[in-house]
Short mmCIF file of C-alpha atoms and ligand atoms in Angstrom, two decimals:
data_model
loop_
_atom_site.label_atom_id
_atom_site.label_comp_id
_atom_site.label_asym_id
_atom_site.label_seq_id
_atom_site.Cartn_x
_atom_site.Cartn_y
_atom_site.Cartn_z
CA THR A 1 0.00 0.00 0.00
CA THR A 2 1.12 3.63 -0.34
CA THR A 3 1.22 6.48 2.17
CA GLU A 4 -1.96 7.89 0.59
CA THR A 5 -4.02 5.10 2.12
CA ILE A 6 -2.61 4.97 5.67
CA VAL A 7 -4.75 5.62 8.74
CA ALA A 8 -2.59 6.59 11.76
CA VAL A 9 -3.89 6.05 15.31
CA ASP A 10 -1.65 7.50 18.01
CA GLY A 11 -1.99 8.28 21.71
CA PRO A 12 -0.91 7.16 25.17
CA ALA A 13 -1.52 3.77 26.83
CA ALA A 14 -5.15 2.61 27.19
CA ALA A 15 -6.55 5.53 25.21
CA GLY A 16 -8.44 2.97 23.09
CA LYS A 17 -6.13 2.65 20.07
CA THR A 18 -6.17 -1.14 19.72
CA THR A 19 -9.89 -1.63 20.34
CA THR A 20 -10.96 1.08 17.90
CA SER A 21 -8.37 0.18 15.24
CA ARG A 22 -9.55 -3.43 15.18
CA VAL A 23 -13.15 -2.35 14.66
CA LEU A 24 -12.21 0.08 11.86
CA MET A 25 -10.16 -2.72 10.31
CA ALA A 26 -13.24 -4.93 10.23
CA ILE A 27 -15.64 -2.22 8.99
CA PHE A 28 -13.43 -0.88 6.20
CA GLY A 29 -11.39 -3.96 5.27
CA LEU A 30 -8.08 -2.44 6.35
CA ARG A 31 -4.84 -4.23 7.24
CA TYR A 32 -3.94 -3.59 10.87
CA LEU A 33 -0.58 -3.23 12.64
CA GLU A 34 -0.01 -2.68 16.36
CA SER A 35 3.41 -1.03 16.14
CA GLY A 36 3.99 -1.22 19.91
CA ARG A 37 4.48 -4.94 19.37
CA ILE A 38 7.80 -4.25 17.65
CA TYR A 39 9.12 -2.22 20.58
CA ARG A 40 7.82 -4.84 23.00
CA ILE A 41 9.63 -7.65 21.13
CA ILE A 42 12.92 -5.73 21.36
CA ALA A 43 12.42 -5.08 25.09
CA ALA A 44 11.41 -8.71 25.77
CA GLU A 45 14.44 -10.03 23.93
CA ALA A 46 16.76 -7.57 25.71
CA LEU A 47 15.36 -8.88 29.01
CA ARG A 48 15.79 -12.51 27.97
CA ARG A 49 19.42 -11.88 27.02
CA ASN A 50 20.07 -9.82 30.16
CA LEU A 51 21.09 -6.77 28.13
CA PRO A 52 21.08 -3.62 30.28
CA PRO A 53 18.79 -0.98 28.69
CA ASP A 54 21.58 1.59 28.83
CA ASP A 55 23.89 -0.56 26.67
CA ILE A 56 22.83 1.28 23.53
CA ALA A 57 25.29 -0.48 21.20
CA ALA A 58 24.07 -3.92 22.31
CA ILE A 59 20.39 -2.96 21.94
CA GLU A 60 20.99 -1.50 18.49
CA ALA A 61 22.80 -4.68 17.44
CA LEU A 62 19.82 -6.66 18.74
CA CYS A 63 17.50 -4.56 16.55
CA GLU A 64 19.67 -5.18 13.54
CA GLU A 65 19.44 -8.91 14.17
CA LEU A 66 15.72 -9.05 14.99
CA LEU A 67 14.32 -6.49 12.56
CA SER A 68 16.63 -5.68 9.68
CA GLU A 69 18.00 -9.13 8.97
CA THR A 70 14.67 -10.94 9.13
CA GLY A 71 12.09 -8.62 7.52
CA PRO A 72 8.58 -7.75 8.74
CA ASN A 73 6.96 -11.19 8.61
CA THR A 74 9.58 -13.01 10.66
CA ALA A 75 10.17 -10.10 13.04
CA LEU A 76 6.47 -9.64 13.80
CA ALA A 77 5.76 -13.37 14.14
CA SER A 78 8.37 -13.85 16.91
CA PRO A 79 6.97 -17.18 18.24
CA ARG A 80 9.21 -17.03 21.32
CA HIS A 81 7.23 -14.07 22.65
CA THR A 82 3.51 -14.65 23.13
CA PRO A 83 1.04 -11.75 23.31
CA ASP A 84 0.75 -12.35 27.07
CA SER A 85 4.50 -12.39 27.71
CA LEU A 86 4.90 -9.21 25.65
CA ARG A 87 2.42 -7.47 27.95
CA SER A 88 4.04 -8.56 31.25
CA PRO A 89 4.76 -5.67 33.65
CA ALA A 90 8.52 -6.32 33.29
CA VAL A 91 8.41 -5.88 29.51
CA THR A 92 5.95 -2.96 29.66
CA GLY A 93 8.22 -1.19 32.17
CA LEU A 94 11.29 -1.61 29.97
CA VAL A 95 9.78 -0.66 26.58
CA PRO A 96 9.92 3.17 26.80
CA GLY A 97 13.60 3.04 27.81
CA VAL A 98 14.37 0.94 24.74
CA ALA A 99 12.05 2.96 22.48
CA ARG A 100 13.89 6.19 23.23
CA ILE A 101 17.13 4.93 21.59
CA PRO A 102 17.31 6.65 18.16
CA GLY A 103 18.80 3.58 16.44
CA VAL A 104 15.92 1.45 17.72
CA ARG A 105 13.40 3.90 16.30
CA THR A 106 15.16 3.96 12.94
CA HIS A 107 15.00 0.17 12.67
CA ALA A 108 11.39 -0.05 13.88
CA THR A 109 10.26 2.76 11.55
CA ALA A 110 11.86 1.04 8.55
CA LEU A 111 10.13 -2.21 9.50
CA ILE A 112 6.70 -0.53 9.82
CA ARG A 113 7.13 1.17 6.42
CA GLN A 114 8.21 -2.09 4.83
CA TRP A 115 5.22 -3.90 6.35
CA ALA A 116 2.85 -1.25 4.96
CA ALA A 117 4.47 -1.34 1.52
CA ASP A 118 3.91 -5.11 1.42
CA GLN A 119 0.14 -4.84 2.05
CA ALA A 120 -2.29 -5.00 -0.87
CA ALA A 121 -4.99 -2.99 0.95
CA PRO A 122 -5.18 0.32 2.89
CA CYS A 123 -3.66 0.06 6.38
CA ILE A 124 -4.51 1.23 9.87
CA ILE A 125 -1.43 1.49 12.07
CA GLU A 126 -1.48 2.36 15.77
CA GLY A 127 1.38 3.58 17.93
CA ARG A 128 2.90 6.76 19.30
CA ASP A 129 4.55 8.42 16.30
CA ILE A 130 2.76 7.02 13.25
CA GLY A 131 1.18 10.33 12.20
CA THR A 132 4.20 12.47 13.14
CA ALA A 133 7.30 10.46 12.18
CA VAL A 134 6.51 7.16 10.43
CA PHE A 135 3.84 8.41 7.98
CA PRO A 136 3.67 12.22 8.30
CA ALA A 137 1.77 12.38 4.97
CA ALA A 138 -0.95 9.92 6.03
CA PRO A 139 -4.34 11.36 4.96
CA VAL A 140 -6.24 10.27 8.08
CA LYS A 141 -4.73 10.66 11.55
CA PHE A 142 -6.34 10.17 14.93
CA TYR A 143 -4.93 11.10 18.31
CA LEU A 144 -6.84 9.45 21.15
CA ASN A 145 -6.40 10.58 24.74
CA ALA A 146 -8.02 10.34 28.18
CA THR A 147 -7.03 11.24 31.73
CA PRO A 148 -4.36 8.98 33.27
CA GLU A 149 -6.81 7.89 35.98
CA VAL A 150 -9.44 6.73 33.50
CA ARG A 151 -6.81 4.99 31.40
CA ALA A 152 -5.48 3.17 34.47
CA GLU A 153 -9.01 2.05 35.38
CA ARG A 154 -9.49 0.72 31.85
CA ARG A 155 -6.23 -1.23 31.88
CA VAL A 156 -7.04 -2.79 35.28
CA GLY A 157 -10.41 -3.89 33.91
CA GLN A 158 -8.77 -5.32 30.81
CA GLU A 159 -5.97 -7.47 32.23
CA SER A 160 -6.28 -9.68 35.29
CA GLY A 161 -3.94 -9.46 38.27
CA LEU A 162 -3.08 -5.77 37.95
CA SER A 163 -3.45 -3.29 40.81
CA TYR A 164 -4.77 0.22 40.13
CA PRO A 165 -1.93 2.12 41.91
CA ALA A 166 0.77 0.13 40.07
CA VAL A 167 -0.92 0.59 36.69
CA LEU A 168 -1.47 4.32 37.26
CA GLN A 169 2.19 4.70 38.20
CA ASP A 170 3.28 2.80 35.06
CA ILE A 171 1.02 4.93 32.86
CA LEU A 172 2.29 8.21 34.32
CA ARG A 173 5.91 7.11 33.96
CA ARG A 174 5.39 5.93 30.36
CA ASP A 175 3.49 9.12 29.46
CA TYR A 176 6.46 11.08 30.76
CA GLN A 177 9.09 8.96 29.00
CA ASP A 178 7.20 8.83 25.69
CA THR A 179 6.39 12.57 25.57
CA THR A 180 9.81 13.86 26.65
CA ARG A 181 12.14 11.73 24.51
CA ALA A 182 14.17 13.56 21.86
CA SER A 183 13.45 11.13 19.05
CA ALA A 184 9.84 11.06 17.73
CA PRO A 185 8.12 11.94 21.02
CA LEU A 186 4.43 11.26 21.63
CA ILE A 187 2.57 14.39 20.47
CA PRO A 188 -0.49 14.92 18.25
CA ALA A 189 0.32 15.60 14.60
CA ARG A 190 -0.80 19.09 13.52
CA ASP A 191 -3.41 17.56 11.21
CA ALA A 192 -4.58 14.81 13.60
CA ILE A 193 -8.21 14.52 14.67
CA GLU A 194 -7.93 14.63 18.46
CA ILE A 195 -10.51 12.78 20.51
CA ASP A 196 -10.65 13.05 24.30
CA THR A 197 -12.24 9.72 25.15
CA THR A 198 -12.40 10.26 28.93
CA ASP A 199 -16.19 10.60 29.03
CA LEU A 200 -17.03 8.66 25.87
CA THR A 201 -18.02 5.04 25.44
CA ILE A 202 -15.95 2.94 23.08
CA GLN A 203 -18.94 2.92 20.67
CA GLN A 204 -19.01 6.72 20.64
CA VAL A 205 -15.29 6.87 19.85
CA ILE A 206 -15.64 4.31 17.05
CA HIS A 207 -18.59 6.24 15.61
CA ARG A 208 -16.58 9.48 15.49
CA MET A 209 -13.59 7.77 13.91
CA ALA A 210 -15.66 5.92 11.30
CA THR A 211 -17.50 9.14 10.39
CA ALA A 212 -14.23 11.05 10.01
CA TYR A 213 -12.69 8.24 7.97
CA ARG A 214 -15.64 8.16 5.57
CA ALA A 215 -15.56 11.96 5.22
CA ARG A 216 -11.83 12.12 4.51
CA ARG A 217 -11.89 9.15 2.20
CA GLY A 218 -14.81 10.46 0.18
CA LYS A 219 -17.53 8.20 -1.06
CA ASP A 220 -16.18 5.21 -3.04
CA LYS A 221 -12.96 7.04 -3.82
CA PRO A 222 -9.47 6.19 -2.57
CA ILE A 223 -8.42 8.32 0.37
CA ARG A 224 -6.34 11.33 -0.62
CA PRO A 225 -3.54 13.08 1.26
CA ALA A 226 -4.78 15.79 3.62
CA ARG A 227 -3.53 19.34 3.30
CA ALA A 228 -0.61 19.93 5.68
O1 LIG B 1 -0.92 -0.87 24.62
P1 LIG B 1 -0.07 0.23 25.20
O2 LIG B 1 -0.49 1.57 24.68
O3 LIG B 1 0.04 0.17 26.67
O4 LIG B 1 1.41 0.00 24.71
P2 LIG B 1 2.01 -0.22 23.27
O5 LIG B 1 1.22 0.46 22.21
O6 LIG B 1 2.27 -1.67 23.10
O7 LIG B 1 3.37 0.56 23.38
C1 LIG B 1 4.35 0.22 24.37
C2 LIG B 1 5.47 1.24 24.34
O8 LIG B 1 6.14 1.14 23.08
C3 LIG B 1 5.06 2.69 24.47
O9 LIG B 1 4.91 3.12 25.80
C4 LIG B 1 6.22 3.40 23.75
O10 LIG B 1 7.32 3.58 24.61
C5 LIG B 1 6.63 2.40 22.68
N1 LIG B 1 6.11 2.74 21.33
C6 LIG B 1 6.73 3.74 20.61
O11 LIG B 1 7.66 4.36 21.12
N2 LIG B 1 6.33 4.04 19.34
C7 LIG B 1 5.30 3.38 18.76
N3 LIG B 1 4.94 3.68 17.51
C8 LIG B 1 4.63 2.36 19.48
C9 LIG B 1 5.04 2.08 20.78
O1 LIG B 2 -4.52 0.40 22.54
P1 LIG B 2 -4.64 1.25 23.76
O2 LIG B 2 -3.60 0.94 24.77
O3 LIG B 2 -4.69 2.72 23.44
O4 LIG B 2 -6.05 0.94 24.44
P2 LIG B 2 -7.02 -0.36 24.31
O5 LIG B 2 -6.26 -1.52 24.78
O6 LIG B 2 -7.66 -0.42 22.98
O7 LIG B 2 -8.25 0.03 25.27
C1 LIG B 2 -8.24 0.05 26.62
C2 LIG B 2 -9.56 -0.44 27.19
O8 LIG B 2 -10.39 0.68 27.46
C3 LIG B 2 -10.39 -1.40 26.34
O9 LIG B 2 -10.89 -2.42 27.16
C4 LIG B 2 -11.51 -0.53 25.81
O10 LIG B 2 -12.70 -1.23 25.56
C5 LIG B 2 -11.73 0.46 26.95
N1 LIG B 2 -12.35 1.74 26.57
C6 LIG B 2 -11.80 2.53 25.60
O11 LIG B 2 -10.77 2.16 25.03
N2 LIG B 2 -12.36 3.74 25.24
C7 LIG B 2 -13.48 4.17 25.84
N3 LIG B 2 -14.00 5.33 25.49
C8 LIG B 2 -14.06 3.38 26.82
C9 LIG B 2 -13.47 2.16 27.17
#
């Protein structure tokens, strides 16, 4: 697929990116990529190999091995790391530290672009920097947000065995790390449609996104690049 058909969904943890993206995928027949999975695989593998997160050269070499040498299909399949293990508190805690390394972002960005280029249909890609850094010319961009407290409540309701104070602390720390890093920080793109989901139901958020997607795409026409 080309940049002209990318839908970018960015925002902080538990803003609703995955849930809404999957529904839009189903409604509009899009290909879907959860880009956080790439950063989680790198962090999980760094943990498994006992690489300290501040050993930048070792982590960059790991990226080279896991992402560049294997290509999107092998890298994203990663059978060693199950969806559950990738979402363990240890991995989640380590990801932002790994994701702030510029070399890691370069490798991950190249992998996401390659994945999109390989798809035969329009794509919806969720993450932190899809609309700002990975596909700045994407014609449809969403930035979902909600208060940290509401997001922590959502995450506790979603995954068993998590305590509210620990999840809130993780969310606040990740918000800080993701928004203050030098390389592709978490921030809404200038042309993103921002949705504060704090007081909305998931159905209301999906409705707004689907309506905006239809409007930007135009009826039965391919979606066109938005004006900058
Ligand atoms: O599901 P949740 O929002 O909690 O996490 P995720 O989307 O799997 O992302 C985990 C972490 O990966 C984030 O906190 C970021 O540090 C990093 N990430 C990133 O830097 N850029 C992306 N495009 C996606 C994720
Ligand atoms: O992908 P991201 O980390 O941004 O969030 P998610 O995993 O899609 O969503 C977090 C949880 O909050 C899910 O269980 C959603 O159903 C729920 N939720 C929501 O995302 N948005 C609302 N307005 C209400 C509930």
